[in-house]
């Protein structure tokens, strides 16, 4: 079961942390983009070790070409539509929820979720 709002305050272990300028690992967004397997200039995609190094250095990694643009667009349409009718019991806790919310899509909730996972 997903964590309820009642449990968040006693079991949620994340803490807010203010980061200073000295903690920014890069000013170039390309530093977190992995090499695509479709990139003809690199010959091959990033290895798992390269992906891990980027993630541990910068705290994030972007996986290009993970799904087709048309699939991504249709999946986004589904997520936006689902958000309009999301019930509180379906949402997942996020920090600063005043302007955002989240839900866990199931693999069989919608054909676009299934296609994106394939």
mmCIF file of C-alpha atoms in Angstrom:
data_model
loop_
_atom_site.group_PDB
_atom_site.id
_atom_site.type_symbol
_atom_site.label_atom_id
_atom_site.label_comp_id
_atom_site.label_asym_id
_atom_site.label_seq_id
_atom_site.Cartn_x
_atom_site.Cartn_y
_atom_site.Cartn_z
ATOM 1 C CA UNK A 1 0.000 0.000 0.000
ATOM 2 C CA UNK A 2 1.129 3.526 -0.648
ATOM 3 C CA UNK A 3 2.067 5.750 2.245
ATOM 4 C CA UNK A 4 -0.900 7.671 3.591
ATOM 5 C CA UNK A 5 -0.676 11.311 4.573
ATOM 6 C CA UNK A 6 -1.062 10.264 8.223
ATOM 7 C CA UNK A 7 2.047 8.080 8.000
ATOM 8 C CA UNK A 8 4.146 10.660 6.163
ATOM 9 C CA UNK A 9 4.820 12.740 9.250
ATOM 10 C CA UNK A 10 6.120 9.793 11.283
ATOM 11 C CA UNK A 11 7.792 7.674 8.596
ATOM 12 C CA UNK A 12 9.009 9.992 5.846
ATOM 13 C CA UNK A 13 12.800 10.283 6.173
ATOM 14 C CA UNK A 14 13.589 12.928 3.569
ATOM 15 C CA UNK A 15 14.676 16.269 4.929
ATOM 16 C CA UNK A 16 14.789 19.656 3.314
ATOM 17 C CA UNK A 17 18.314 20.818 2.661
ATOM 18 C CA UNK A 18 19.371 24.194 1.399
ATOM 19 C CA UNK A 19 22.093 23.969 -1.228
ATOM 20 C CA UNK A 20 24.569 26.712 -1.911
ATOM 21 C CA UNK A 21 26.221 27.754 -5.144
ATOM 22 C CA UNK A 22 29.335 25.737 -4.283
ATOM 23 C CA UNK A 23 27.304 22.507 -4.387
ATOM 24 C CA UNK A 24 26.202 22.857 -8.000
ATOM 25 C CA UNK A 25 28.128 20.224 -9.932
ATOM 26 C CA UNK A 26 27.770 21.752 -13.394
ATOM 27 C CA UNK A 27 26.334 24.697 -15.268
ATOM 28 C CA UNK A 28 26.010 22.654 -18.460
ATOM 29 C CA UNK A 29 22.809 20.569 -18.736
ATOM 30 C CA UNK A 30 24.540 18.294 -21.263
ATOM 31 C CA UNK A 31 26.671 16.928 -18.410
ATOM 32 C CA UNK A 32 23.716 14.856 -17.181
ATOM 33 C CA UNK A 33 22.602 13.545 -20.588
ATOM 34 C CA UNK A 34 23.685 9.972 -21.276
ATOM 35 C CA UNK A 35 24.924 9.012 -24.725
ATOM 36 C CA UNK A 36 22.069 7.619 -26.776
ATOM 37 C CA UNK A 37 22.407 4.183 -28.325
ATOM 38 C CA UNK A 38 21.146 5.877 -31.515
ATOM 39 C CA UNK A 39 23.927 8.499 -31.483
ATOM 40 C CA UNK A 40 26.068 7.748 -34.545
ATOM 41 C CA UNK A 41 28.858 10.119 -33.416
ATOM 42 C CA UNK A 42 29.592 8.172 -30.221
ATOM 43 C CA UNK A 43 29.338 4.715 -31.751
ATOM 44 C CA UNK A 44 27.402 3.336 -28.770
ATOM 45 C CA UNK A 45 25.342 4.420 -25.823
ATOM 46 C CA UNK A 46 26.557 5.137 -22.311
ATOM 47 C CA UNK A 47 27.600 2.141 -20.258
ATOM 48 C CA UNK A 48 25.954 1.388 -16.933
ATOM 49 C CA UNK A 49 29.158 2.531 -15.182
ATOM 50 C CA UNK A 50 29.035 5.867 -17.033
ATOM 51 C CA UNK A 51 25.362 6.306 -16.146
ATOM 52 C CA UNK A 52 26.090 5.560 -12.484
ATOM 53 C CA UNK A 53 28.991 8.028 -12.426
ATOM 54 C CA UNK A 54 26.787 10.788 -13.851
ATOM 55 C CA UNK A 55 24.019 10.003 -11.362
ATOM 56 C CA UNK A 56 26.365 9.965 -8.369
ATOM 57 C CA UNK A 57 28.158 13.143 -9.488
ATOM 58 C CA UNK A 58 25.167 15.275 -10.419
ATOM 59 C CA UNK A 59 22.214 13.615 -8.672
ATOM 60 C CA UNK A 60 20.324 13.104 -11.932
ATOM 61 C CA UNK A 61 20.739 11.516 -15.334
ATOM 62 C CA UNK A 62 18.766 12.014 -18.534
ATOM 63 C CA UNK A 63 18.151 8.973 -20.714
ATOM 64 C CA UNK A 64 17.617 10.251 -24.286
ATOM 65 C CA UNK A 65 15.503 8.325 -26.774
ATOM 66 C CA UNK A 66 14.065 6.157 -24.021
ATOM 67 C CA UNK A 67 10.654 6.141 -25.723
ATOM 68 C CA UNK A 68 9.441 7.396 -29.087
ATOM 69 C CA UNK A 69 8.324 11.064 -29.172
ATOM 70 C CA UNK A 70 4.785 10.080 -30.233
ATOM 71 C CA UNK A 71 4.529 7.669 -27.288
ATOM 72 C CA UNK A 72 5.857 10.330 -24.902
ATOM 73 C CA UNK A 73 3.285 12.837 -26.180
ATOM 74 C CA UNK A 74 0.379 10.409 -25.815
ATOM 75 C CA UNK A 75 1.599 9.334 -22.374
ATOM 76 C CA UNK A 76 1.762 12.980 -21.282
ATOM 77 C CA UNK A 77 -1.799 13.501 -22.547
ATOM 78 C CA UNK A 78 -2.918 10.541 -20.420
ATOM 79 C CA UNK A 79 -1.110 11.851 -17.327
ATOM 80 C CA UNK A 80 -2.596 15.348 -17.714
ATOM 81 C CA UNK A 81 -6.079 13.901 -18.177
ATOM 82 C CA UNK A 82 -5.659 11.544 -15.199
ATOM 83 C CA UNK A 83 -4.501 14.455 -13.030
ATOM 84 C CA UNK A 84 -7.803 16.250 -13.645
ATOM 85 C CA UNK A 85 -9.729 13.405 -12.003
ATOM 86 C CA UNK A 86 -7.165 12.178 -9.468
ATOM 87 C CA UNK A 87 -8.632 11.241 -6.079
ATOM 88 C CA UNK A 88 -6.654 12.037 -2.904
ATOM 89 C CA UNK A 89 -6.375 8.316 -2.168
ATOM 90 C CA UNK A 90 -4.644 7.780 -5.540
ATOM 91 C CA UNK A 91 -2.037 10.493 -5.082
ATOM 92 C CA UNK A 92 1.477 9.975 -3.807
ATOM 93 C CA UNK A 93 3.020 12.331 -1.264
ATOM 94 C CA UNK A 94 5.302 15.008 -2.697
ATOM 95 C CA UNK A 95 7.043 17.833 -0.905
ATOM 96 C CA UNK A 96 5.480 21.265 -1.493
ATOM 97 C CA UNK A 97 2.205 19.780 -2.804
ATOM 98 C CA UNK A 98 0.486 23.138 -3.228
ATOM 99 C CA UNK A 99 1.348 23.257 -6.933
ATOM 100 C CA UNK A 100 2.050 19.656 -7.834
ATOM 101 C CA UNK A 101 0.968 16.106 -7.180
ATOM 102 C CA UNK A 102 1.871 12.654 -8.328
ATOM 103 C CA UNK A 103 0.379 9.230 -8.851
ATOM 104 C CA UNK A 104 1.750 5.781 -9.627
ATOM 105 C CA UNK A 105 0.483 4.608 -13.008
ATOM 106 C CA UNK A 106 0.000 0.875 -13.245
ATOM 107 C CA UNK A 107 1.309 -1.057 -16.224
ATOM 108 C CA UNK A 108 -2.234 -1.897 -17.323
ATOM 109 C CA UNK A 109 -3.970 1.389 -16.387
ATOM 110 C CA UNK A 110 -3.887 2.726 -19.933
ATOM 111 C CA UNK A 111 -2.539 1.480 -23.282
ATOM 112 C CA UNK A 112 0.038 4.298 -23.410
ATOM 113 C CA UNK A 113 1.535 3.244 -20.065
ATOM 114 C CA UNK A 114 1.859 -0.302 -21.378
ATOM 115 C CA UNK A 115 3.436 0.925 -24.618
ATOM 116 C CA UNK A 116 5.912 3.194 -22.795
ATOM 117 C CA UNK A 117 7.027 0.299 -20.611
ATOM 118 C CA UNK A 118 7.426 -2.129 -23.527
#
